[in-house]
Amino acid sequence: MILRRANDRGYADHGWLRSRHTFSFADYFDPDHMGFRKLRVINEDRVQGGAGFGAHPHRNMEIISYVLSGAMAHKDSMGNGAVMRPGDVQRMSAGTGVLHSEFNHSSSEELHFLQIWIEPQQRGITPSYEQKTFPEQERQGQWRLVVSQEGRDGSVSVNQDVNLYAGLFDAGEQVKTPALRHAWLHMVRGEAEVNGQQLSAGDAAAFQPDEPIEVVGIEASEILLFDLA
């Protein structure tokens, strides 16, 4: 297990936006942290009330949004418009090109969310969009598949051989994860013990194929787990 501590991430403060970058992004460049397998970006963004990202383009990238608190208003050039809240997972396949905007739906409360980029398996596909809600009870004390290539078990589909699991763990709750391929674990909030190491919000860990992953909640925590080819 290789740890990536929260405070070692890149940081950008734009006033209306404060962002932490797990991997190199924009003005933050670290040749040792360019991504993990096909996982290219995990940005933890905090957006002030009434602010957001105006319409901007993307191509050939799978973009996943995961709201931690607050609400996010999405619009895109495909005609989609939706409001995301905690428990929602959104996937936008940029493909041949798409414009989108993401704004804080509230004029006063902060929006806190993760934006995740995954390199696509097929380039030049027709852009598409999908959003689903995963209730807390489906994630409590267990791993719930929320993103997969085939969209299996009610998950959001993605154009890459990757599985993304989300879990909620109270103090003392324990889950033993089946052997995965290359795995990346990201602490969304709270604290947990992972293979004997204490991880807090923003911390992450990388695992080699078939490496056991044992998680025990220290306090109420939320964790994302990527299984990558």
mmCIF file of N, CA and C in Angstrom, residues 53-189:
data_model
loop_
_atom_site.group_PDB
_atom_site.id
_atom_site.type_symbol
_atom_site.label_atom_id
_atom_site.label_comp_id
_atom_site.label_asym_id
_atom_site.label_seq_id
_atom_site.Cartn_x
_atom_site.Cartn_y
_atom_site.Cartn_z
ATOM 1 N N PHE A 53 -18.433 26.974 -12.624
ATOM 2 C CA PHE A 53 -17.655 26.851 -13.855
ATOM 3 C C PHE A 53 -18.578 27.148 -15.034
ATOM 4 N N GLY A 54 -18.319 28.255 -15.751
ATOM 5 C CA GLY A 54 -19.107 28.580 -16.932
ATOM 6 C C GLY A 54 -18.896 27.570 -18.039
ATOM 7 N N ALA A 55 -19.681 27.684 -19.096
ATOM 8 C CA ALA A 55 -19.618 26.721 -20.198
ATOM 9 C C ALA A 55 -18.196 26.630 -20.762
ATOM 10 N N HIS A 56 -17.677 25.417 -20.821
ATOM 11 C CA HIS A 56 -16.329 25.183 -21.330
ATOM 12 C C HIS A 56 -16.290 23.811 -21.996
ATOM 13 N N PRO A 57 -15.342 23.598 -22.915
ATOM 14 C CA PRO A 57 -15.338 22.364 -23.708
ATOM 15 C C PRO A 57 -14.471 21.249 -23.119
ATOM 16 N N HIS A 58 -14.828 20.012 -23.471
ATOM 17 C CA HIS A 58 -14.010 18.829 -23.195
ATOM 18 C C HIS A 58 -14.111 17.893 -24.387
ATOM 19 N N ARG A 59 -13.073 17.092 -24.566
ATOM 20 C CA ARG A 59 -13.068 16.058 -25.596
ATOM 21 C C ARG A 59 -12.411 14.809 -25.033
ATOM 22 N N ASN A 60 -12.909 13.652 -25.462
ATOM 23 C CA ASN A 60 -12.266 12.366 -25.185
ATOM 24 C C ASN A 60 -11.838 12.198 -23.731
ATOM 25 N N MET A 61 -12.797 12.355 -22.835
ATOM 26 C CA MET A 61 -12.562 12.108 -21.423
ATOM 27 C C MET A 61 -13.873 11.669 -20.779
ATOM 28 N N GLU A 62 -13.777 10.724 -19.834
ATOM 29 C CA GLU A 62 -14.929 10.317 -19.039
ATOM 30 C C GLU A 62 -14.888 11.136 -17.748
ATOM 31 N N ILE A 63 -15.902 11.962 -17.524
ATOM 32 C CA ILE A 63 -15.914 12.897 -16.405
ATOM 33 C C ILE A 63 -17.006 12.484 -15.422
ATOM 34 N N ILE A 64 -16.609 12.202 -14.195
ATOM 35 C CA ILE A 64 -17.536 11.765 -13.150
ATOM 36 C C ILE A 64 -17.579 12.820 -12.059
ATOM 37 N N SER A 65 -18.782 13.197 -11.661
ATOM 38 C CA SER A 65 -18.963 14.154 -10.563
ATOM 39 C C SER A 65 -19.649 13.458 -9.398
ATOM 40 N N TYR A 66 -19.205 13.803 -8.177
ATOM 41 C CA TYR A 66 -19.683 13.161 -6.947
ATOM 42 C C TYR A 66 -19.817 14.252 -5.897
ATOM 43 N N VAL A 67 -21.036 14.588 -5.514
ATOM 44 C CA VAL A 67 -21.283 15.693 -4.583
ATOM 45 C C VAL A 67 -21.163 15.220 -3.138
ATOM 46 N N LEU A 68 -20.403 15.998 -2.336
ATOM 47 C CA LEU A 68 -20.238 15.694 -0.917
ATOM 48 C C LEU A 68 -21.250 16.464 -0.070
ATOM 49 N N SER A 69 -21.436 17.751 -0.381
ATOM 50 C CA SER A 69 -22.428 18.563 0.330
ATOM 51 C C SER A 69 -22.856 19.708 -0.575
ATOM 52 N N GLY A 70 -24.053 20.219 -0.325
ATOM 53 C CA GLY A 70 -24.594 21.262 -1.173
ATOM 54 C C GLY A 70 -25.267 20.666 -2.399
ATOM 55 N N ALA A 71 -25.468 21.486 -3.419
ATOM 56 C CA ALA A 71 -26.123 21.038 -4.648
ATOM 57 C C ALA A 71 -25.452 21.686 -5.845
ATOM 58 N N MET A 72 -25.333 20.929 -6.930
ATOM 59 C CA MET A 72 -24.649 21.391 -8.130
ATOM 60 C C MET A 72 -25.608 21.379 -9.310
ATOM 61 N N ALA A 73 -25.668 22.496 -10.032
ATOM 62 C CA ALA A 73 -26.514 22.605 -11.218
ATOM 63 C C ALA A 73 -25.686 22.342 -12.468
ATOM 64 N N HIS A 74 -26.108 21.352 -13.252
ATOM 65 C CA HIS A 74 -25.391 20.947 -14.461
ATOM 66 C C HIS A 74 -26.191 21.322 -15.702
ATOM 67 N N LYS A 75 -25.496 21.845 -16.717
ATOM 68 C CA LYS A 75 -26.071 22.058 -18.040
ATOM 69 C C LYS A 75 -25.021 21.696 -19.078
ATOM 70 N N ASP A 76 -25.458 21.173 -20.226
ATOM 71 C CA ASP A 76 -24.496 20.841 -21.271
ATOM 72 C C ASP A 76 -25.097 21.042 -22.652
ATOM 73 N N SER A 77 -24.234 20.964 -23.673
ATOM 74 C CA SER A 77 -24.641 21.212 -25.056
ATOM 75 C C SER A 77 -25.447 20.069 -25.643
ATOM 76 N N MET A 78 -25.621 18.966 -24.892
ATOM 77 C CA MET A 78 -26.472 17.873 -25.332
ATOM 78 C C MET A 78 -27.931 18.108 -24.943
ATOM 79 N N GLY A 79 -28.157 19.201 -24.202
ATOM 80 C CA GLY A 79 -29.514 19.520 -23.776
ATOM 81 C C GLY A 79 -29.862 19.032 -22.392
ATOM 82 N N ASN A 80 -28.896 18.486 -21.676
ATOM 83 C CA ASN A 80 -29.146 18.001 -20.318
ATOM 84 C C ASN A 80 -29.093 19.137 -19.314
ATOM 85 N N GLY A 81 -29.953 19.060 -18.323
ATOM 86 C CA GLY A 81 -29.936 19.994 -17.209
ATOM 87 C C GLY A 81 -30.402 19.258 -15.972
ATOM 88 N N ALA A 82 -29.626 19.303 -14.901
ATOM 89 C CA ALA A 82 -29.970 18.549 -13.698
ATOM 90 C C ALA A 82 -29.326 19.200 -12.488
ATOM 91 N N VAL A 83 -29.859 18.892 -11.307
ATOM 92 C CA VAL A 83 -29.272 19.324 -10.049
ATOM 93 C C VAL A 83 -28.785 18.086 -9.312
ATOM 94 N N MET A 84 -27.523 18.091 -8.931
ATOM 95 C CA MET A 84 -26.915 16.970 -8.207
ATOM 96 C C MET A 84 -26.837 17.273 -6.726
ATOM 97 N N ARG A 85 -27.121 16.254 -5.908
ATOM 98 C CA ARG A 85 -26.995 16.353 -4.456
ATOM 99 C C ARG A 85 -26.238 15.140 -3.924
ATOM 100 N N PRO A 86 -25.849 15.132 -2.643
ATOM 101 C CA PRO A 86 -25.128 13.974 -2.106
ATOM 102 C C PRO A 86 -25.882 12.671 -2.378
ATOM 103 N N GLY A 87 -25.145 11.672 -2.810
ATOM 104 C CA GLY A 87 -25.741 10.399 -3.182
ATOM 105 C C GLY A 87 -25.900 10.240 -4.678
ATOM 106 N N ASP A 88 -25.782 11.353 -5.422
ATOM 107 C CA ASP A 88 -25.883 11.316 -6.882
ATOM 108 C C ASP A 88 -24.509 11.094 -7.505
ATOM 109 N N VAL A 89 -24.483 10.344 -8.582
ATOM 110 C CA VAL A 89 -23.266 10.144 -9.377
ATOM 111 C C VAL A 89 -23.597 10.508 -10.821
ATOM 112 N N GLN A 90 -22.784 11.379 -11.393
ATOM 113 C CA GLN A 90 -22.991 11.844 -12.761
ATOM 114 C C GLN A 90 -21.802 11.438 -13.624
ATOM 115 N N ARG A 91 -22.102 10.966 -14.841
ATOM 116 C CA ARG A 91 -21.037 10.647 -15.796
ATOM 117 C C ARG A 91 -21.318 11.357 -17.116
ATOM 118 N N MET A 92 -20.311 12.057 -17.596
ATOM 119 C CA MET A 92 -20.407 12.699 -18.901
ATOM 120 C C MET A 92 -19.259 12.193 -19.762
ATOM 121 N N SER A 93 -19.601 11.549 -20.881
ATOM 122 C CA SER A 93 -18.598 11.111 -21.848
ATOM 123 C C SER A 93 -18.421 12.230 -22.865
ATOM 124 N N ALA A 94 -17.255 12.870 -22.840
ATOM 125 C CA ALA A 94 -17.048 14.038 -23.702
ATOM 126 C C ALA A 94 -16.893 13.657 -25.173
ATOM 127 N N GLY A 95 -16.274 12.498 -25.435
ATOM 128 C CA GLY A 95 -16.180 11.994 -26.798
ATOM 129 C C GLY A 95 -15.673 13.015 -27.795
ATOM 130 N N THR A 96 -16.425 13.208 -28.881
ATOM 131 C CA THR A 96 -16.012 14.102 -29.958
ATOM 132 C C THR A 96 -16.055 15.572 -29.568
ATOM 133 N N GLY A 97 -16.655 15.876 -28.427
ATOM 134 C CA GLY A 97 -16.661 17.253 -27.950
ATOM 135 C C GLY A 97 -17.988 17.656 -27.337
ATOM 136 N N VAL A 98 -17.921 18.318 -26.190
ATOM 137 C CA VAL A 98 -19.129 18.761 -25.507
ATOM 138 C C VAL A 98 -18.811 20.021 -24.705
ATOM 139 N N LEU A 99 -19.797 20.889 -24.561
ATOM 140 C CA LEU A 99 -19.713 22.049 -23.679
ATOM 141 C C LEU A 99 -20.558 21.767 -22.455
ATOM 142 N N HIS A 100 -20.041 22.148 -21.277
ATOM 143 C CA HIS A 100 -20.870 21.988 -20.077
ATOM 144 C C HIS A 100 -20.525 23.066 -19.061
ATOM 145 N N SER A 101 -21.451 23.279 -18.136
ATOM 146 C CA SER A 101 -21.233 24.202 -17.023
ATOM 147 C C SER A 101 -21.673 23.511 -15.739
ATOM 148 N N GLU A 102 -20.985 23.836 -14.640
ATOM 149 C CA GLU A 102 -21.330 23.300 -13.322
ATOM 150 C C GLU A 102 -21.337 24.469 -12.346
ATOM 151 N N PHE A 103 -22.498 24.773 -11.764
ATOM 152 C CA PHE A 103 -22.628 25.904 -10.859
ATOM 153 C C PHE A 103 -23.173 25.453 -9.511
ATOM 154 N N ASN A 104 -22.807 26.208 -8.489
ATOM 155 C CA ASN A 104 -23.416 26.025 -7.185
ATOM 156 C C ASN A 104 -24.891 26.402 -7.310
ATOM 157 N N HIS A 105 -25.764 25.460 -6.963
ATOM 158 C CA HIS A 105 -27.204 25.694 -7.086
ATOM 159 C C HIS A 105 -27.722 26.678 -6.041
ATOM 160 N N SER A 106 -26.931 26.883 -4.977
ATOM 161 C CA SER A 106 -27.319 27.801 -3.901
ATOM 162 C C SER A 106 -26.584 29.131 -4.046
ATOM 163 N N SER A 107 -27.244 30.188 -3.661
ATOM 164 C CA SER A 107 -26.611 31.504 -3.694
ATOM 165 C C SER A 107 -25.817 31.789 -2.433
ATOM 166 N N SER A 108 -25.974 30.940 -1.404
ATOM 167 C CA SER A 108 -25.332 31.226 -0.120
ATOM 168 C C SER A 108 -24.510 30.063 0.437
ATOM 169 N N GLU A 109 -24.963 28.825 0.268
ATOM 170 C CA GLU A 109 -24.265 27.678 0.840
ATOM 171 C C GLU A 109 -23.137 27.202 -0.080
ATOM 172 N N GLU A 110 -22.073 26.678 0.519
ATOM 173 C CA GLU A 110 -20.942 26.158 -0.246
ATOM 174 C C GLU A 110 -21.300 24.842 -0.935
ATOM 175 N N LEU A 111 -20.783 24.650 -2.121
ATOM 176 C CA LEU A 111 -20.849 23.373 -2.827
ATOM 177 C C LEU A 111 -19.503 22.674 -2.684
ATOM 178 N N HIS A 112 -19.542 21.424 -2.269
ATOM 179 C CA HIS A 112 -18.326 20.627 -2.067
ATOM 180 C C HIS A 112 -18.483 19.347 -2.882
ATOM 181 N N PHE A 113 -17.627 19.156 -3.873
ATOM 182 C CA PHE A 113 -17.780 17.969 -4.719
ATOM 183 C C PHE A 113 -16.441 17.495 -5.260
ATOM 184 N N LEU A 114 -16.448 16.271 -5.768
ATOM 185 C CA LEU A 114 -15.287 15.690 -6.433
ATOM 186 C C LEU A 114 -15.548 15.643 -7.925
ATOM 187 N N GLN A 115 -14.562 16.061 -8.714
ATOM 188 C CA GLN A 115 -14.611 15.829 -10.155
ATOM 189 C C GLN A 115 -13.492 14.862 -10.493
ATOM 190 N N ILE A 116 -13.874 13.793 -11.195
ATOM 191 C CA ILE A 116 -12.986 12.678 -11.497
ATOM 192 C C ILE A 116 -12.907 12.507 -13.007
ATOM 193 N N TRP A 117 -11.695 12.408 -13.528
ATOM 194 C CA TRP A 117 -11.509 12.166 -14.963
ATOM 195 C C TRP A 117 -10.897 10.783 -15.153
ATOM 196 N N ILE A 118 -11.461 10.047 -16.101
ATOM 197 C CA ILE A 118 -10.941 8.736 -16.482
ATOM 198 C C ILE A 118 -10.694 8.732 -17.983
ATOM 199 N N GLU A 119 -9.511 8.323 -18.382
ATOM 200 C CA GLU A 119 -9.197 8.254 -19.808
ATOM 201 C C GLU A 119 -10.083 7.203 -20.477
ATOM 202 N N PRO A 120 -10.661 7.515 -21.636
ATOM 203 C CA PRO A 120 -11.617 6.598 -22.262
ATOM 204 C C PRO A 120 -10.948 5.398 -22.909
ATOM 205 N N GLN A 121 -11.715 4.334 -23.025
ATOM 206 C CA GLN A 121 -11.224 3.169 -23.762
ATOM 207 C C GLN A 121 -11.319 3.407 -25.265
ATOM 208 N N GLN A 122 -12.433 4.010 -25.697
ATOM 209 C CA GLN A 122 -12.622 4.357 -27.104
ATOM 210 C C GLN A 122 -12.671 5.871 -27.237
ATOM 211 N N ARG A 123 -11.897 6.402 -28.161
ATOM 212 C CA ARG A 123 -11.903 7.834 -28.420
ATOM 213 C C ARG A 123 -12.868 8.145 -29.565
ATOM 214 N N GLY A 124 -13.325 9.386 -29.622
ATOM 215 C CA GLY A 124 -14.161 9.824 -30.724
ATOM 216 C C GLY A 124 -15.581 9.300 -30.699
ATOM 217 N N ILE A 125 -16.080 8.910 -29.527
ATOM 218 C CA ILE A 125 -17.460 8.424 -29.446
ATOM 219 C C ILE A 125 -18.427 9.606 -29.389
ATOM 220 N N THR A 126 -19.706 9.328 -29.597
ATOM 221 C CA THR A 126 -20.736 10.356 -29.473
ATOM 222 C C THR A 126 -20.879 10.737 -28.008
ATOM 223 N N PRO A 127 -20.853 12.030 -27.678
ATOM 224 C CA PRO A 127 -20.994 12.437 -26.283
ATOM 225 C C PRO A 127 -22.292 11.910 -25.664
ATOM 226 N N SER A 128 -22.244 11.618 -24.357
ATOM 227 C CA SER A 128 -23.432 11.123 -23.660
ATOM 228 C C SER A 128 -23.364 11.502 -22.187
ATOM 229 N N TYR A 129 -24.504 11.321 -21.523
ATOM 230 C CA TYR A 129 -24.650 11.789 -20.136
ATOM 231 C C TYR A 129 -25.521 10.798 -19.373
ATOM 232 N N GLU A 130 -25.185 10.607 -18.096
ATOM 233 C CA GLU A 130 -25.976 9.724 -17.242
ATOM 234 C C GLU A 130 -25.830 10.168 -15.790
ATOM 235 N N GLN A 131 -26.923 10.085 -15.041
ATOM 236 C CA GLN A 131 -26.897 10.442 -13.623
ATOM 237 C C GLN A 131 -27.835 9.516 -12.857
ATOM 238 N N LYS A 132 -27.352 8.993 -11.724
ATOM 239 C CA LYS A 132 -28.165 8.109 -10.895
ATOM 240 C C LYS A 132 -27.959 8.449 -9.419
ATOM 241 N N THR A 133 -28.945 8.080 -8.613
ATOM 242 C CA THR A 133 -28.899 8.289 -7.163
ATOM 243 C C THR A 133 -28.680 6.961 -6.467
ATOM 244 N N PHE A 134 -27.784 6.950 -5.478
ATOM 245 C CA PHE A 134 -27.480 5.750 -4.707
ATOM 246 C C PHE A 134 -27.768 6.042 -3.235
ATOM 247 N N PRO A 135 -28.906 5.572 -2.709
ATOM 248 C CA PRO A 135 -29.299 5.870 -1.330
ATOM 249 C C PRO A 135 -28.246 5.419 -0.313
ATOM 250 N N GLU A 136 -28.226 6.108 0.825
ATOM 251 C CA GLU A 136 -27.245 5.785 1.867
ATOM 252 C C GLU A 136 -27.322 4.328 2.291
ATOM 253 N N GLN A 137 -28.531 3.778 2.389
ATOM 254 C CA GLN A 137 -28.659 2.401 2.881
ATOM 255 C C GLN A 137 -27.991 1.391 1.958
ATOM 256 N N GLU A 138 -27.827 1.754 0.677
ATOM 257 C CA GLU A 138 -27.147 0.846 -0.250
ATOM 258 C C GLU A 138 -25.630 0.899 -0.086
ATOM 259 N N ARG A 139 -25.132 1.952 0.567
ATOM 260 C CA ARG A 139 -23.684 2.131 0.725
ATOM 261 C C ARG A 139 -23.211 1.914 2.154
ATOM 262 N N GLN A 140 -24.147 1.831 3.108
ATOM 263 C CA GLN A 140 -23.769 1.755 4.512
ATOM 264 C C GLN A 140 -23.167 0.399 4.868
ATOM 265 N N GLY A 141 -21.926 0.447 5.363
ATOM 266 C CA GLY A 141 -21.253 -0.758 5.824
ATOM 267 C C GLY A 141 -20.838 -1.714 4.729
ATOM 268 N N GLN A 142 -20.853 -1.263 3.483
ATOM 269 C CA GLN A 142 -20.513 -2.154 2.370
ATOM 270 C C GLN A 142 -20.077 -1.332 1.162
ATOM 271 N N TRP A 143 -19.495 -2.024 0.192
ATOM 272 C CA TRP A 143 -19.127 -1.393 -1.070
ATOM 273 C C TRP A 143 -20.300 -1.491 -2.029
ATOM 274 N N ARG A 144 -20.721 -0.343 -2.552
ATOM 275 C CA ARG A 144 -21.792 -0.310 -3.554
ATOM 276 C C ARG A 144 -21.180 0.095 -4.891
ATOM 277 N N LEU A 145 -21.324 -0.750 -5.902
ATOM 278 C CA LEU A 145 -20.829 -0.417 -7.228
ATOM 279 C C LEU A 145 -21.649 0.748 -7.778
ATOM 280 N N VAL A 146 -20.982 1.871 -8.093
ATOM 281 C CA VAL A 146 -21.695 3.046 -8.602
ATOM 282 C C VAL A 146 -21.330 3.370 -10.046
ATOM 283 N N VAL A 147 -20.169 2.879 -10.520
ATOM 284 C CA VAL A 147 -19.751 3.093 -11.908
ATOM 285 C C VAL A 147 -19.093 1.813 -12.413
ATOM 286 N N SER A 148 -19.441 1.402 -13.633
ATOM 287 C CA SER A 148 -18.787 0.243 -14.248
ATOM 288 C C SER A 148 -18.902 0.351 -15.759
ATOM 289 N N GLN A 149 -18.095 -0.419 -16.455
ATOM 290 C CA GLN A 149 -18.085 -0.336 -17.910
ATOM 291 C C GLN A 149 -19.430 -0.751 -18.506
ATOM 292 N N GLU A 150 -20.045 -1.774 -17.927
ATOM 293 C CA GLU A 150 -21.298 -2.276 -18.484
ATOM 294 C C GLU A 150 -22.523 -1.683 -17.805
ATOM 295 N N GLY A 151 -22.317 -0.832 -16.787
ATOM 296 C CA GLY A 151 -23.455 -0.318 -16.042
ATOM 297 C C GLY A 151 -24.178 -1.413 -15.268
ATOM 298 N N ARG A 152 -23.435 -2.412 -14.809
ATOM 299 C CA ARG A 152 -24.079 -3.556 -14.157
ATOM 300 C C ARG A 152 -24.551 -3.202 -12.741
ATOM 301 N N ASP A 153 -25.482 -4.011 -12.256
ATOM 302 C CA ASP A 153 -26.046 -3.857 -10.905
ATOM 303 C C ASP A 153 -26.599 -2.461 -10.673
ATOM 304 N N GLY A 154 -27.099 -1.836 -11.730
ATOM 305 C CA GLY A 154 -27.708 -0.516 -11.571
ATOM 306 C C GLY A 154 -26.724 0.623 -11.465
ATOM 307 N N SER A 155 -25.463 0.367 -11.797
ATOM 308 C CA SER A 155 -24.441 1.417 -11.719
ATOM 309 C C SER A 155 -24.489 2.301 -12.964
ATOM 310 N N VAL A 156 -23.779 3.427 -12.893
ATOM 311 C CA VAL A 156 -23.618 4.314 -14.044
ATOM 312 C C VAL A 156 -22.576 3.700 -14.974
ATOM 313 N N SER A 157 -22.833 3.709 -16.271
ATOM 314 C CA SER A 157 -21.893 3.117 -17.225
ATOM 315 C C SER A 157 -20.780 4.101 -17.561
ATOM 316 N N VAL A 158 -19.623 3.552 -17.965
ATOM 317 C CA VAL A 158 -18.474 4.392 -18.303
ATOM 318 C C VAL A 158 -17.694 3.734 -19.433
ATOM 319 N N ASN A 159 -17.075 4.540 -20.273
ATOM 320 C CA ASN A 159 -16.328 4.064 -21.440
ATOM 321 C C ASN A 159 -14.884 3.730 -21.053
ATOM 322 N N GLN A 160 -14.745 2.763 -20.142
ATOM 323 C CA GLN A 160 -13.420 2.296 -19.723
ATOM 324 C C GLN A 160 -13.604 1.081 -18.823
ATOM 325 N N ASP A 161 -12.581 0.224 -18.764
ATOM 326 C CA ASP A 161 -12.623 -0.970 -17.915
ATOM 327 C C ASP A 161 -12.247 -0.575 -16.485
ATOM 328 N N VAL A 162 -13.213 0.001 -15.793
ATOM 329 C CA VAL A 162 -12.992 0.454 -14.418
ATOM 330 C C VAL A 162 -14.268 0.230 -13.618
ATOM 331 N N ASN A 163 -14.101 -0.136 -12.358
ATOM 332 C CA ASN A 163 -15.218 -0.245 -11.425
ATOM 333 C C ASN A 163 -14.990 0.752 -10.292
ATOM 334 N N LEU A 164 -16.012 1.520 -9.958
ATOM 335 C CA LEU A 164 -15.923 2.471 -8.861
ATOM 336 C C LEU A 164 -16.966 2.090 -7.811
ATOM 337 N N TYR A 165 -16.484 1.901 -6.585
ATOM 338 C CA TYR A 165 -17.343 1.543 -5.462
ATOM 339 C C TYR A 165 -17.384 2.703 -4.466
ATOM 340 N N ALA A 166 -18.537 2.874 -3.798
ATOM 341 C CA ALA A 166 -18.679 3.863 -2.733
ATOM 342 C C ALA A 166 -19.151 3.148 -1.481
ATOM 343 N N GLY A 167 -18.612 3.560 -0.333
ATOM 344 C CA GLY A 167 -19.009 2.951 0.927
ATOM 345 C C GLY A 167 -19.095 3.963 2.052
ATOM 346 N N LEU A 168 -20.027 3.724 2.985
ATOM 347 C CA LEU A 168 -20.174 4.533 4.196
ATOM 348 C C LEU A 168 -19.920 3.625 5.389
ATOM 349 N N PHE A 169 -19.046 4.061 6.299
ATOM 350 C CA PHE A 169 -18.654 3.194 7.407
ATOM 351 C C PHE A 169 -18.681 3.963 8.721
ATOM 352 N N ASP A 170 -19.476 3.483 9.671
ATOM 353 C CA ASP A 170 -19.509 4.064 11.003
ATOM 354 C C ASP A 170 -18.348 3.512 11.826
ATOM 355 N N ALA A 171 -18.121 4.106 12.991
ATOM 356 C CA ALA A 171 -17.051 3.643 13.874
ATOM 357 C C ALA A 171 -17.236 2.159 14.175
ATOM 358 N N GLY A 172 -16.172 1.383 13.941
ATOM 359 C CA GLY A 172 -16.206 -0.042 14.224
ATOM 360 C C GLY A 172 -16.693 -0.902 13.082
ATOM 361 N N GLU A 173 -17.347 -0.311 12.097
ATOM 362 C CA GLU A 173 -17.795 -1.104 10.949
ATOM 363 C C GLU A 173 -16.595 -1.542 10.127
ATOM 364 N N GLN A 174 -16.611 -2.788 9.702
ATOM 365 C CA GLN A 174 -15.462 -3.364 9.014
ATOM 366 C C GLN A 174 -15.909 -4.038 7.730
ATOM 367 N N VAL A 175 -15.119 -3.882 6.683
ATOM 368 C CA VAL A 175 -15.404 -4.559 5.426
ATOM 369 C C VAL A 175 -14.104 -5.113 4.877
ATOM 370 N N LYS A 176 -14.147 -6.351 4.445
ATOM 371 C CA LYS A 176 -12.977 -6.963 3.825
ATOM 372 C C LYS A 176 -13.245 -7.024 2.337
ATOM 373 N N THR A 177 -12.397 -6.396 1.574
ATOM 374 C CA THR A 177 -12.620 -6.256 0.139
ATOM 375 C C THR A 177 -12.053 -7.450 -0.624
ATOM 376 N N PRO A 178 -12.838 -8.028 -1.547
ATOM 377 C CA PRO A 178 -12.287 -9.103 -2.387
ATOM 378 C C PRO A 178 -11.082 -8.595 -3.177
ATOM 379 N N ALA A 179 -10.251 -9.509 -3.611
ATOM 380 C CA ALA A 179 -9.064 -9.131 -4.390
ATOM 381 C C ALA A 179 -9.479 -8.357 -5.636
ATOM 382 N N LEU A 180 -8.843 -7.208 -5.831
ATOM 383 C CA LEU A 180 -9.108 -6.365 -6.989
ATOM 384 C C LEU A 180 -7.890 -6.370 -7.902
ATOM 385 N N ARG A 181 -7.990 -5.622 -8.995
ATOM 386 C CA ARG A 181 -6.833 -5.433 -9.869
ATOM 387 C C ARG A 181 -6.027 -4.276 -9.268
ATOM 388 N N HIS A 182 -5.584 -3.320 -10.038
ATOM 389 C CA HIS A 182 -4.923 -2.152 -9.468
ATOM 390 C C HIS A 182 -6.001 -1.296 -8.798
ATOM 391 N N ALA A 183 -5.828 -1.011 -7.513
ATOM 392 C CA ALA A 183 -6.872 -0.312 -6.759
ATOM 393 C C ALA A 183 -6.363 1.027 -6.237
ATOM 394 N N TRP A 184 -7.264 2.002 -6.250
ATOM 395 C CA TRP A 184 -6.996 3.323 -5.670
ATOM 396 C C TRP A 184 -8.137 3.646 -4.722
ATOM 397 N N LEU A 185 -7.804 3.913 -3.458
ATOM 398 C CA LEU A 185 -8.793 4.229 -2.436
ATOM 399 C C LEU A 185 -8.681 5.702 -2.072
ATOM 400 N N HIS A 186 -9.815 6.401 -2.067
ATOM 401 C CA HIS A 186 -9.837 7.834 -1.748
ATOM 402 C C HIS A 186 -10.792 8.066 -0.578
ATOM 403 N N MET A 187 -10.261 8.666 0.502
ATOM 404 C CA MET A 187 -11.079 9.012 1.662
ATOM 405 C C MET A 187 -11.853 10.294 1.357
ATOM 406 N N VAL A 188 -13.160 10.192 1.277
ATOM 407 C CA VAL A 188 -13.994 11.355 0.988
ATOM 408 C C VAL A 188 -14.178 12.202 2.243
ATOM 409 N N ARG A 189 -14.522 11.556 3.350
ATOM 410 C CA ARG A 189 -14.690 12.270 4.620
ATOM 411 C C ARG A 189 -14.507 11.292 5.770
#
